């Protein structure tokens, strides 16, 4: 039995008519930029995230970039983040001319280890960018405490964790602002690129709003240099159909994760750790296994989808070599890149499919 890592076709089949109707509305009105769908989605995502304001943008990457630009982070500044993340986190810091400063992860959650942040702070530090990896939020209380003591902004990279919670607070609602991605493989995915920034800070909201449209206000008068970071209304229309399902889809992912956890008990498979005070939305179900690379080959030969998120930590990426980090600088992140493996966890998986995955993993381990 074939089991893909993600199957968007089966999900689309359940909402196809509604999506087509919503997209048709956009096409019929020819409101091709901005408009009521974008505004409606902003309101809905702000509400779902426990935030006052939201600004729809062109991608998760542009959500991060717009946040950094709106907070006036620039050349000469430093931003503290994790080396165990998707490239966009660090790429966005680099692109505003600031210097990414890495601190290692907590090996249990794969998220920033808050204890390591304070020693990394210098006079140049302007912000902390925690990443809520795989669907679970970072340990925000100590992160906010250290940010408060040092007057730093906190930009939550919540691309993988929309509506996930930490002590009953939603992802994106604790820091200065939070960034979401609507990349199709995220829990709330569009039919192309899209993203959003949420915040409770009114003046930051205003800046984000202007910055997404070339820093223009009023028309053809530019106070800041922004960009074209606008969210496509066809994406907004699609996401408006999907958002009401997000709760049930996340629940189904948690159910799948619990199913795997039970089957992998007392085996060499290290199942994901979720803190008592967190609820994960399982953007990925990531295990640690011995002989990981061999297992990838074995699973693929059995047509079972799996993926390594992420094989190379950011401090060892060629494009950041001028930062002069070296192997051994962040041992937990480096260890994770060698051991992690993501298995299919999408909501529509059947028990038979999960059993096929479990069987193959355990067969390989003998
Ligand atoms: C997906 C992702 C992004 C970037 O989002 P895009 O919409 O693809 O630009 C940023 N950070 C993390 C952690 C992500 O997983």
JSON list of N, CA and C in Angstrom, two decimals, residues 16 28 35 68 104 195 206 212 226 254 358:
[
{"chain": "A", "resi": 16, "resn": "UNK", "atom": "N", "xyz": [-14.33, 21.12, -2.56]},
{"chain": "A", "resi": 16, "resn": "UNK", "atom": "CA", "xyz": [-14.16, 21.61, -3.93]},
{"chain": "A", "resi": 16, "resn": "UNK", "atom": "C", "xyz": [-15.25, 22.60, -4.36]},
{"chain": "A", "resi": 28, "resn": "UNK", "atom": "N", "xyz": [-15.62, 36.93, -10.84]},
{"chain": "A", "resi": 28, "resn": "UNK", "atom": "CA", "xyz": [-16.76, 37.69, -11.39]},
{"chain": "A", "resi": 28, "resn": "UNK", "atom": "C", "xyz": [-16.67, 39.17, -11.06]},
{"chain": "A", "resi": 35, "resn": "UNK", "atom": "N", "xyz": [-9.24, 43.85, -1.41]},
{"chain": "A", "resi": 35, "resn": "UNK", "atom": "CA", "xyz": [-10.69, 43.69, -1.47]},
{"chain": "A", "resi": 35, "resn": "UNK", "atom": "C", "xyz": [-11.27, 42.94, -0.29]},
{"chain": "A", "resi": 68, "resn": "UNK", "atom": "N", "xyz": [10.22, 42.34, 10.17]},
{"chain": "A", "resi": 68, "resn": "UNK", "atom": "CA", "xyz": [11.56, 42.89, 10.45]},
{"chain": "A", "resi": 68, "resn": "UNK", "atom": "C", "xyz": [11.68, 44.32, 9.92]},
{"chain": "A", "resi": 104, "resn": "UNK", "atom": "N", "xyz": [21.23, 27.24, 20.52]},
{"chain": "A", "resi": 104, "resn": "UNK", "atom": "CA", "xyz": [20.85, 25.85, 20.28]},
{"chain": "A", "resi": 104, "resn": "UNK", "atom": "C", "xyz": [19.42, 25.56, 20.78]},
{"chain": "A", "resi": 195, "resn": "UNK", "atom": "N", "xyz": [0.51, 34.42, 3.16]},
{"chain": "A", "resi": 195, "resn": "UNK", "atom": "CA", "xyz": [0.95, 34.48, 4.56]},
{"chain": "A", "resi": 195, "resn": "UNK", "atom": "C", "xyz": [0.21, 35.57, 5.30]},
{"chain": "A", "resi": 206, "resn": "UNK", "atom": "N", "xyz": [-0.22, 49.32, 11.81]},
{"chain": "A", "resi": 206, "resn": "UNK", "atom": "CA", "xyz": [-0.29, 50.37, 10.81]},
{"chain": "A", "resi": 206, "resn": "UNK", "atom": "C", "xyz": [0.95, 50.33, 9.91]},
{"chain": "A", "resi": 212, "resn": "UNK", "atom": "N", "xyz": [3.41, 46.66, 3.39]},
{"chain": "A", "resi": 212, "resn": "UNK", "atom": "CA", "xyz": [3.10, 45.60, 2.42]},
{"chain": "A", "resi": 212, "resn": "UNK", "atom": "C", "xyz": [2.80, 46.19, 1.05]},
{"chain": "A", "resi": 226, "resn": "UNK", "atom": "N", "xyz": [8.88, 50.13, 1.36]},
{"chain": "A", "resi": 226, "resn": "UNK", "atom": "CA", "xyz": [8.30, 48.81, 1.63]},
{"chain": "A", "resi": 226, "resn": "UNK", "atom": "C", "xyz": [8.48, 47.90, 0.44]},
{"chain": "A", "resi": 254, "resn": "UNK", "atom": "N", "xyz": [-3.77, 15.18, 15.56]},
{"chain": "A", "resi": 254, "resn": "UNK", "atom": "CA", "xyz": [-3.40, 14.75, 16.93]},
{"chain": "A", "resi": 254, "resn": "UNK", "atom": "C", "xyz": [-3.81, 13.30, 17.16]},
{"chain": "A", "resi": 358, "resn": "UNK", "atom": "N", "xyz": [3.67, 2.10, 10.24]},
{"chain": "A", "resi": 358, "resn": "UNK", "atom": "CA", "xyz": [4.26, 1.54, 11.47]},
{"chain": "A", "resi": 358, "resn": "UNK", "atom": "C", "xyz": [4.98, 0.23, 11.17]}
]
